[in-house]
Coordinates of C-alpha atoms in Angstrom, one line a residue:
Chain A
X221 CA -40.0 7.6 33.8
X222 CA -36.3 9.6 34.9
X223 CA -34.4 9.8 32.3
X224 CA -31.7 8.2 34.9
X225 CA -33.0 4.9 35.1
X226 CA -32.6 4.7 31.1
X227 CA -28.5 4.3 33.2
X228 CA -30.3 0.2 34.1
X229 CA -30.6 -2.8 31.6
X230 CA -34.0 -2.8 29.9
X231 CA -35.1 -6.3 31.5
X232 CA -34.5 -4.2 34.8
X233 CA -36.4 -1.8 34.7
X234 CA -39.7 -2.9 32.7
X235 CA -39.4 -4.5 36.3
X236 CA -38.6 -1.9 38.7
X237 CA -38.2 1.7 36.4
X238 CA -41.4 2.6 37.8
X239 CA -41.4 1.8 41.3
X240 CA -37.3 3.5 40.9
X241 CA -38.6 6.4 39.3
X242 CA -41.6 7.7 42.0
X243 CA -38.8 6.4 44.8
X244 CA -36.8 9.2 43.2
X245 CA -39.6 11.8 42.5
X246 CA -39.6 11.4 46.8
X247 CA -35.4 11.6 47.6
X248 CA -34.1 13.3 44.3
X249 CA -30.2 12.3 44.0
X250 CA -27.8 15.3 44.2
X251 CA -24.9 14.4 42.1
X252 CA -23.1 11.8 44.1
X253 CA -26.4 10.4 44.4
X254 CA -26.3 10.2 40.4
X255 CA -23.0 8.8 40.4
X256 CA -24.3 6.0 42.9
X257 CA -26.7 5.5 41.1
X258 CA -25.0 4.9 37.8
X259 CA -22.1 2.6 40.2
X260 CA -25.2 0.4 40.7
X261 CA -26.1 0.6 37.8
X262 CA -23.1 -0.8 35.8
X263 CA -23.4 -3.8 38.6
X264 CA -26.7 -4.4 38.3
X265 CA -25.5 -4.7 34.1
X266 CA -22.7 -7.2 34.9
X267 CA -25.5 -9.2 37.3
X268 CA -28.1 -9.4 34.6
X269 CA -25.9 -10.5 31.7
X270 CA -25.0 -13.6 30.3
X271 CA -21.5 -14.4 31.2
X272 CA -20.8 -17.0 29.4
X273 CA -21.3 -15.1 26.5
X274 CA -20.0 -12.2 27.4
X275 CA -16.1 -14.4 28.3
X276 CA -16.9 -15.9 25.1
X277 CA -17.1 -12.6 23.4
X278 CA -13.8 -11.1 25.4
X279 CA -11.7 -14.4 24.6
X280 CA -13.1 -13.8 20.9
X281 CA -11.6 -10.5 21.5
X282 CA -8.1 -11.6 22.4
X283 CA -7.8 -13.9 20.3
X284 CA -8.4 -11.6 16.8
X285 CA -6.3 -9.5 18.6
X286 CA -3.1 -11.6 19.8
X287 CA -3.8 -12.9 16.0
X288 CA -3.4 -9.4 14.7
X289 CA -0.7 -8.1 17.4
X290 CA 2.0 -11.5 16.4
X291 CA 1.1 -11.4 12.8
X292 CA 2.1 -7.5 12.5
X293 CA 5.5 -7.2 11.1
X294 CA 7.7 -5.6 13.8
X295 CA 9.5 -2.0 11.9
X296 CA 13.1 -1.3 12.8
X297 CA 14.0 2.8 13.1
X298 CA 17.5 3.6 11.5
X299 CA 18.4 6.8 12.2
X300 CA 21.8 9.0 12.0
X301 CA 22.9 12.9 12.3
X302 CA 25.3 15.2 10.2
X303 CA 26.2 18.9 10.8
X304 CA 25.7 21.7 8.2
X305 CA 28.8 24.0 9.6
X306 CA 29.6 27.3 7.8
X307 CA 33.1 29.2 8.0
X308 CA 33.7 32.6 9.5
X309 CA 32.7 34.6 6.4
X310 CA 29.4 32.4 5.8
X311 CA 26.6 34.7 7.0
X312 CA 23.3 32.3 9.5
X313 CA 20.6 32.8 6.2
X314 CA 22.7 31.9 3.8
X315 CA 24.4 29.3 5.8
X316 CA 20.0 28.5 6.3
X317 CA 18.7 28.6 2.9
X318 CA 21.7 26.0 1.9
X319 CA 20.5 23.2 4.7
X320 CA 16.8 24.5 3.3
X321 CA 17.9 23.9 -0.1
X322 CA 19.9 20.5 0.3
X323 CA 16.0 19.5 2.3
X324 CA 14.5 20.0 -0.7
X325 CA 15.6 18.0 -3.0
X326 CA 16.5 15.3 -0.8
X327 CA 12.8 14.8 0.1
X328 CA 11.4 15.8 -3.2
X329 CA 9.0 13.7 -5.3
X330 CA 11.2 13.0 -7.8
X331 CA 14.0 12.0 -5.1
X332 CA 11.9 10.1 -2.8
X333 CA 10.9 7.8 -5.4
X334 CA 13.7 7.4 -7.1
X335 CA 14.6 6.0 -3.6
X336 CA 11.6 3.6 -3.1
X337 CA 12.2 2.6 -6.6
X338 CA 16.2 1.8 -6.4
X339 CA 17.4 -1.5 -6.4
X340 CA 18.5 -3.7 -3.7
X341 CA 15.4 -1.5 -1.3
X342 CA 12.4 -1.4 -3.6
X343 CA 10.2 -0.4 -1.0
X344 CA 6.6 0.0 -0.4
X345 CA 6.2 -3.0 -3.2
X346 CA 2.6 -4.2 -2.7
X347 CA 1.6 0.2 -2.3
X348 CA 3.2 0.9 -5.2
X349 CA 1.0 -1.6 -6.9
X350 CA -2.4 -0.4 -5.7
X351 CA -1.6 3.3 -5.0
X352 CA -0.6 5.6 -7.3
X353 CA 3.3 7.1 -6.3
X354 CA 1.7 9.9 -4.7
X355 CA 0.3 8.3 -2.5
X356 CA 2.5 6.4 -1.3
X357 CA 5.4 8.8 -1.0
X358 CA 2.8 11.4 1.5
X359 CA 2.5 7.5 3.1
X360 CA 6.5 7.5 3.4
X361 CA 6.9 11.1 4.6
X362 CA 4.0 10.5 6.6
X363 CA 4.4 7.3 8.1
X364 CA 8.6 6.1 8.0
X365 CA 10.6 8.9 6.7
X366 CA 12.1 11.2 9.7
X367 CA 14.0 14.4 8.4
X368 CA 14.6 17.1 11.1
X369 CA 16.8 20.3 12.0
X370 CA 17.6 19.8 15.4
X371 CA 17.0 23.6 17.3
X372 CA 20.4 25.9 17.4
X373 CA 20.4 29.5 19.1
X374 CA 19.8 31.9 16.6
X375 CA 22.8 33.0 14.5
X376 CA 24.4 30.2 15.0
X377 CA 26.7 29.2 12.1
X378 CA 26.0 25.1 12.8
X379 CA 23.2 23.0 12.7
X380 CA 22.9 19.4 12.8
X381 CA 20.0 17.2 10.4
X382 CA 18.4 13.7 11.7
X383 CA 17.1 11.3 9.6
X384 CA 15.6 8.5 10.7
X385 CA 13.7 5.9 8.9
X386 CA 11.1 2.9 9.9
X387 CA 11.6 -0.2 7.9
X388 CA 10.2 -3.7 7.8
X389 CA 13.8 -5.4 8.4
X390 CA 17.3 -3.9 10.2
X391 CA 18.7 -3.9 7.3
X392 CA 16.6 -2.3 4.8
X393 CA 16.6 0.9 7.4
X394 CA 19.7 0.8 7.8
X395 CA 20.1 1.3 4.1
X396 CA 17.3 3.6 3.3
X397 CA 19.1 5.7 6.4
X398 CA 22.9 4.9 4.3
X399 CA 21.3 6.1 0.8
X400 CA 20.1 9.6 2.7
X401 CA 22.9 10.3 3.9
X402 CA 25.0 9.2 0.4
X403 CA 22.7 11.5 -1.4
X404 CA 22.4 14.4 0.8
X405 CA 26.2 14.7 0.9
X406 CA 26.3 14.4 -3.2
X407 CA 23.5 17.0 -3.3
X408 CA 26.1 18.9 -0.9
X409 CA 29.3 18.2 -2.9
X410 CA 27.5 18.9 -6.1
X411 CA 26.3 22.0 -4.9
X412 CA 29.5 23.1 -4.0
X413 CA 31.4 21.9 -7.0
X414 CA 28.2 23.8 -9.0
X415 CA 29.7 27.2 -6.6
X416 CA 33.3 26.9 -7.7
X417 CA 32.1 26.8 -11.7
X418 CA 29.7 29.8 -11.0
X419 CA 32.7 31.7 -9.7
X420 CA 34.9 30.1 -12.4
X421 CA 32.4 31.8 -14.8
X422 CA 32.8 35.1 -13.2
X423 CA 29.3 34.5 -12.2
X424 CA 29.7 35.3 -8.5
X425 CA 31.9 37.5 -7.0
X426 CA 34.5 35.8 -4.5
X427 CA 32.4 37.9 -1.3
X428 CA 28.8 35.4 -3.0
X429 CA 30.6 32.2 -3.5
X430 CA 31.8 31.8 -0.3
X431 CA 28.5 32.7 1.8
X432 CA 26.9 30.5 -0.3
X433 CA 27.4 26.8 -0.3
X434 CA 31.7 27.0 -0.7
X435 CA 31.2 28.4 2.5
X436 CA 29.2 24.9 4.3
X437 CA 30.7 21.9 5.4
X438 CA 28.3 19.0 6.1
X439 CA 30.1 16.0 8.2
X440 CA 28.7 13.0 9.1
X441 CA 28.1 12.7 13.1
X442 CA 26.6 9.4 13.5
X443 CA 26.5 7.3 11.0
X444 CA 23.8 4.8 9.9
X445 CA 22.1 3.1 13.7
X446 CA 22.0 -0.6 12.7
X447 CA 18.8 -0.8 14.3
X448 CA 18.5 -4.7 16.5
X449 CA 15.2 -4.3 18.6
X450 CA 11.6 -2.9 17.1
X451 CA 9.8 -0.3 17.6
X452 CA 6.6 -1.2 16.8
X453 CA 3.6 -3.1 16.6
X454 CA 2.6 -1.7 19.7
X455 CA 1.7 -5.6 21.2
X456 CA 0.6 -4.6 24.8
X457 CA -1.5 -2.1 23.4
X458 CA -3.3 -3.9 20.4
X459 CA -4.1 -6.8 22.9
X460 CA -6.1 -3.9 25.2
X461 CA -7.7 -3.2 21.9
X462 CA -9.1 -6.6 20.7
X463 CA -10.0 -6.7 25.4
X464 CA -12.2 -3.4 24.8
X465 CA -13.9 -5.5 21.2
X466 CA -14.2 -7.7 23.0
X467 CA -16.7 -6.1 25.3
X468 CA -18.4 -4.1 23.1
X469 CA -18.6 -7.0 20.8
X470 CA -20.8 -8.4 24.0
X471 CA -22.9 -5.1 24.8
X472 CA -23.4 -5.0 20.3
X473 CA -24.6 -8.9 19.9
X474 CA -26.9 -8.6 23.1
X475 CA -28.2 -6.2 21.9
X476 CA -28.7 -7.2 17.9
X477 CA -30.5 -10.5 19.6
X478 CA -32.7 -9.2 21.0
X479 CA -33.9 -7.6 17.7
X480 CA -31.6 -9.0 15.2
X481 CA -34.5 -7.9 12.6
X482 CA -34.5 -4.4 12.9
X483 CA -30.9 -4.2 13.2
X484 CA -30.1 -6.3 9.6
X485 CA -33.3 -4.2 8.4
X486 CA -31.1 -1.1 9.6
X487 CA -27.8 -2.2 8.3
X488 CA -29.1 -3.2 5.0
X489 CA -30.9 0.5 4.7
X490 CA -27.8 1.5 5.2
X491 CA -26.1 -0.3 3.0
X492 CA -28.0 0.8 0.2
X493 CA -28.6 4.3 0.9
X494 CA -24.2 3.9 1.1
X495 CA -24.0 2.6 -2.4
X496 CA -26.9 5.1 -3.6
X497 CA -24.3 7.6 -2.5
X498 CA -21.2 6.7 -4.0
X499 CA -22.4 5.6 -6.7
X500 CA -24.6 9.5 -7.1
X501 CA -22.4 11.8 -5.9
X502 CA -19.4 13.0 -7.7
X503 CA -15.7 12.1 -7.3
X504 CA -14.1 15.3 -6.6
X505 CA -10.0 14.8 -6.6
X506 CA -7.3 17.1 -5.1
X507 CA -4.0 18.2 -7.3
X508 CA -1.3 19.1 -4.4
X509 CA 2.3 21.5 -5.2
X510 CA 4.7 22.0 -2.3
X511 CA 6.7 25.3 -3.4
X512 CA 9.8 26.4 -1.2
X513 CA 11.6 29.7 -0.5
X514 CA 14.2 30.8 1.0
X515 CA 12.5 33.5 2.4
X516 CA 10.0 33.1 5.5
X517 CA 8.6 37.0 4.1
X518 CA 7.5 35.5 1.2
X519 CA 5.5 32.8 3.0
X520 CA 3.6 35.6 5.0
X521 CA 3.3 37.7 2.5
X522 CA 1.3 34.4 0.4
X523 CA -0.5 33.5 3.4
X524 CA -1.8 36.4 5.1
X525 CA -2.1 38.8 2.2
X526 CA -6.5 37.7 1.8
X527 CA -6.8 40.1 -0.7
X528 CA -4.2 39.1 -3.4
X529 CA -4.7 35.5 -2.3
X530 CA -8.5 36.4 -3.3
X531 CA -6.8 37.9 -7.1
X532 CA -4.5 35.1 -7.3
X533 CA -7.8 32.3 -6.9
X534 CA -10.0 34.5 -9.1
X535 CA -7.3 34.2 -12.1
X536 CA -6.4 30.9 -12.1
X537 CA -9.9 30.1 -11.9
X538 CA -10.8 32.1 -14.8
X539 CA -7.5 30.5 -17.1
X540 CA -7.3 27.3 -16.3
X541 CA -10.7 25.9 -14.9
X542 CA -13.6 28.2 -15.7
X543 CA -17.0 25.5 -14.2
X544 CA -15.1 23.8 -12.7
X545 CA -13.0 25.0 -10.3
X546 CA -14.2 27.4 -7.5
X547 CA -11.9 30.1 -5.2
X548 CA -12.5 28.9 -2.7
X549 CA -11.8 24.9 -3.9
X550 CA -8.1 26.1 -3.9
X551 CA -6.1 26.5 -1.1
X552 CA -2.6 27.7 0.0
X553 CA -1.0 26.5 3.0
X554 CA 2.3 27.7 4.7
X555 CA 4.6 24.4 5.7
X556 CA 6.7 25.1 8.7
X557 CA 9.5 22.7 8.1
X558 CA 11.1 22.5 4.9
X559 CA 9.9 26.1 5.0
X560 CA 7.4 26.7 1.8
X561 CA 3.6 26.9 1.0
X562 CA 1.4 23.5 -0.4
X563 CA -1.1 24.2 -2.5
X564 CA -4.2 21.8 -3.0
X565 CA -6.9 22.4 -5.8
X566 CA -10.3 20.6 -5.6
X567 CA -12.6 19.5 -8.5
X568 CA -14.4 17.1 -9.8
X569 CA -12.7 17.8 -13.4
X570 CA -8.7 16.5 -12.1
X571 CA -7.3 18.3 -15.2
X572 CA -9.2 21.1 -14.3
X573 CA -7.7 20.5 -10.1
X574 CA -4.2 20.4 -12.1
X575 CA -4.5 23.4 -14.3
X576 CA -6.0 25.9 -11.6
X577 CA -2.5 24.3 -9.2
X578 CA -0.4 25.5 -12.3
X579 CA -1.7 28.9 -12.3
X580 CA -2.1 29.3 -8.8
X581 CA 1.9 28.3 -8.6
X582 CA 2.3 30.7 -11.7
X583 CA -0.1 34.0 -10.0
X584 CA 2.4 33.6 -7.0
X585 CA 5.5 32.9 -7.9
X586 CA 5.0 36.5 -10.7
X587 CA 3.5 38.7 -7.7
X588 CA 7.0 37.6 -5.6
X589 CA 9.3 38.6 -8.1
X590 CA 6.9 41.9 -9.4
X591 CA 7.3 42.8 -5.1
X592 CA 10.8 42.2 -4.9
X593 CA 11.4 43.8 -7.9
X594 CA 9.6 47.0 -6.7
X595 CA 11.3 46.4 -2.7
X596 CA 14.9 46.0 -5.0
X597 CA 15.5 42.8 -3.7
X598 CA 17.0 40.3 -5.8
X599 CA 14.6 38.4 -7.4
X600 CA 17.3 35.4 -7.4
X601 CA 19.6 35.0 -4.7
X602 CA 23.9 34.1 -5.6
X603 CA 23.5 30.5 -5.8
X604 CA 19.7 29.7 -5.0
X605 CA 16.6 30.6 -6.6
X606 CA 14.1 31.9 -4.1
X607 CA 11.2 30.3 -4.7
X608 CA 12.0 26.4 -6.1
X609 CA 8.4 24.5 -7.1
X610 CA 9.5 21.1 -5.3
X611 CA 6.6 18.9 -6.0
X612 CA 4.6 20.2 -9.7
X613 CA 1.1 19.8 -9.5
X614 CA 0.0 16.2 -9.9
X615 CA -2.8 14.9 -11.7
X616 CA -4.7 12.9 -9.0
X617 CA -5.6 9.5 -9.8
X618 CA -7.7 8.4 -7.3
X619 CA -10.7 10.4 -6.2
X620 CA -11.1 11.9 -3.1
X621 CA -14.4 11.2 -2.2
X622 CA -15.9 13.2 1.2
X623 CA -14.5 11.8 4.0
X624 CA -18.0 11.4 5.5
X625 CA -18.8 8.3 2.5
X626 CA -15.2 6.3 3.9
X627 CA -14.4 4.0 5.4
X628 CA -17.4 1.9 4.5
X629 CA -17.5 -0.4 7.5
X630 CA -18.0 3.0 9.6
X631 CA -20.9 4.3 8.0
X632 CA -22.8 0.7 7.9
X633 CA -22.2 0.4 11.1
X634 CA -23.0 3.4 12.9
X635 CA -26.1 4.5 10.3
X636 CA -27.1 0.4 10.9
X637 CA -26.9 1.1 14.8
X638 CA -28.9 4.6 13.9
X639 CA -31.3 2.8 11.8
X640 CA -31.9 -0.6 14.0
X641 CA -32.6 1.3 17.5
X642 CA -34.9 4.0 15.4
X643 CA -36.8 1.1 14.3
X644 CA -36.9 -0.2 17.9
X645 CA -38.2 3.0 19.3
X646 CA -41.0 2.4 17.3
X647 CA -41.5 -1.4 17.4
X648 CA -40.6 -1.2 21.2
X649 CA -44.4 -2.8 23.1
X650 CA -45.0 -3.1 27.1
X651 CA -43.8 -7.1 27.3
X652 CA -42.1 -7.9 30.7
X653 CA -39.1 -9.4 30.3
X654 CA -38.6 -11.3 33.0
X655 CA -35.0 -11.1 34.8
X656 CA -33.1 -14.3 34.7
Chain B
X119 CA -24.2 -2.8 60.2
X120 CA -23.9 -1.3 56.4
X121 CA -24.5 -4.1 54.4
X122 CA -27.9 -2.8 52.2
X123 CA -29.3 -6.6 52.0
X124 CA -29.3 -6.9 55.8
X125 CA -30.5 -3.3 56.0
X126 CA -33.6 -4.0 53.9
X127 CA -34.2 -6.8 55.6
X128 CA -34.4 -5.5 59.3
X129 CA -36.4 -2.8 57.7
X130 CA -39.0 -4.8 57.2
X131 CA -39.2 -7.0 59.4
X132 CA -41.8 -5.4 61.4
X133 CA -44.2 -4.5 58.0
X134 CA -43.9 -3.8 54.8
X135 CA -43.0 -0.3 53.4
X136 CA -42.5 1.3 49.8
X137 CA -39.2 2.3 49.0
X138 CA -39.0 5.8 50.2
X139 CA -40.3 4.3 53.4
X140 CA -37.7 2.0 53.7
X141 CA -35.1 4.7 53.0
X142 CA -36.4 7.4 56.1
X143 CA -36.9 4.6 58.2
X144 CA -32.8 2.8 56.9
X145 CA -31.5 6.3 58.4
X146 CA -33.5 6.4 61.4
X147 CA -32.5 3.3 62.8
X148 CA -28.7 2.6 61.5
X149 CA -27.9 5.9 61.0
X150 CA -26.9 5.3 57.4
X151 CA -28.1 7.0 54.1
X152 CA -29.0 4.4 51.7
X153 CA -28.4 5.7 47.7
X154 CA -31.7 4.7 46.1
X155 CA -29.1 2.7 43.8
X156 CA -27.8 0.9 46.9
X157 CA -31.2 0.6 47.9
X158 CA -32.8 -1.0 45.1
X159 CA -29.7 -3.1 43.8
X160 CA -30.6 -4.9 47.3
X161 CA -34.3 -4.9 46.3
X162 CA -33.5 -7.2 43.1
X163 CA -31.2 -9.4 45.0
X164 CA -33.4 -10.1 47.4
X165 CA -36.7 -10.8 45.5
X166 CA -33.8 -13.3 43.7
X167 CA -33.2 -14.9 46.5
X168 CA -36.7 -15.2 47.4
X169 CA -35.9 -13.6 50.5
X170 CA -38.7 -10.0 50.4
X171 CA -41.8 -10.4 47.9
X172 CA -43.7 -7.3 46.4
X173 CA -46.8 -6.8 48.3
X174 CA -50.0 -4.4 47.4
X175 CA -52.5 -3.1 44.2
X176 CA -49.3 -2.4 41.6
X177 CA -49.3 1.4 43.2
X178 CA -45.7 2.9 41.5
X179 CA -44.6 2.9 45.1
X180 CA -44.6 -0.7 45.6
X181 CA -44.4 -1.7 48.8
X182 CA -42.7 -5.3 49.9
X183 CA -42.9 -7.6 52.4
X184 CA -40.6 -10.0 54.0
X185 CA -41.2 -13.5 53.4
X186 CA -40.5 -16.8 55.9
X187 CA -36.8 -17.7 53.8
X188 CA -35.9 -13.8 54.6
X189 CA -37.0 -13.5 58.3
X190 CA -34.7 -17.1 58.4
X191 CA -32.4 -15.2 56.8
X192 CA -32.0 -12.5 58.9
X193 CA -32.2 -14.1 62.7
X194 CA -29.3 -16.5 61.8
X195 CA -26.9 -13.3 60.5
X196 CA -28.5 -11.5 63.5
X197 CA -27.1 -14.5 66.1
X198 CA -24.1 -14.2 63.9
X199 CA -23.8 -10.8 64.0
X200 CA -24.6 -11.2 68.5
X201 CA -21.6 -14.1 68.8
X202 CA -19.7 -11.7 67.2
X203 CA -20.4 -8.6 68.7
X204 CA -20.4 -11.5 72.1
X205 CA -16.7 -11.9 70.9
X206 CA -15.5 -9.0 70.8
X207 CA -16.4 -7.9 73.8
X208 CA -14.7 -10.7 75.4
X209 CA -10.9 -10.3 74.2
X210 CA -11.3 -6.5 74.4
X211 CA -9.7 -5.4 78.2
X212 CA -12.4 -3.6 79.8

């Protein structure tokens, strides 16, 4: 039978498939002919289907989508804009460095975990009960919190910092942004205070102090807004997804109804396989850390120098976790904003992952110090250290199992249908199915 | 006339034909190249309505014949088309 006949419903194929294939042999279709046949095949699917069941599935899909759409709580976005500017004495590099320092303090693990647990805010309460704090912080950064530096002309002596947060209610979203703005201002004042103190102690020269925090000014351009309308969920999109899911469900149910035992057997077999895989596949853990630096040269020297990375990885494996971590399990990536390096170590032993991460950081820091000294560069800047561990190596709590195992429903559905289809193909018989 | 069902019935009016023969015949008398998908869509619908039926001994190139009900339907349609053609001719200025 010609492959294109498989676009038609099975019942139709069993009645007309052979003669249709004979016609295609006599008059082979061009690409427009293939499109025409595909369109007619689709029409045939709709003509031969059970319209009541189709309508039922679509209505069910829409009903579930409507329920989900209206039960999903709204999210409200509040935002604020600040400006960090420098006096005439300030070097643009020093201004950028001061801005980066403020942002990494603001986005550090300690700062965000304090924010979440602040009385009155109590963010992600349910998530904090179920997930490790690391993951909740990551979720906050990935989904709800946006801190960005609005681009200015190169060499400009001012730039804007935009802070936005999506919260479950307008008041709380505004409170979070207000708190972050206040922290940024406090941090800046603290930095200025420390610089002044070091200047008084004569640890810094007057010129150094002016080019650092003392020469910068942080001001609020737009205070935290009070959002009036929600930004999510996208209810029309959810309803549309429900409609699509209903149509898909109809075709799935139609297939399952005809080969119910094969499909159930496939699903059971795949579930059993999944259970075995989960039970016997050892879990892997990932320890992460974040280093930030005031120099893009530092980042580049690590990311591009593969030989150096290999040496540092080998040293980390030998010193911290021989047998538990392989050099390939240590990943060092550049993070664009704020500028720095993200280190992730994967291992079956979570303590070994953390140890190897710590040793990798030590290796990186040690190498960078030697490089700077060799080039006659200061190992520490006037105020800020040249490299800082913003997020120290985490001790992973939850295993990061291989992604092909998760999520469970997809595994069951996909594997179930694959096995079901395979079984059906083997058991297929030639009994004609009447077209109704 | 571009309705595939009428084209198929017209093609079968002068004798039994299989799909490819119908395709060639329709191209000749109507100047329309009916695609394989449209042709078999029409055959499926016509057989479901009982206006055509398969004939022969189960060959791969299955011939079809028009039934009495199919012929009656075709005659009605042709009469309607004839009336329509006459009305158009009367109303159009010469």
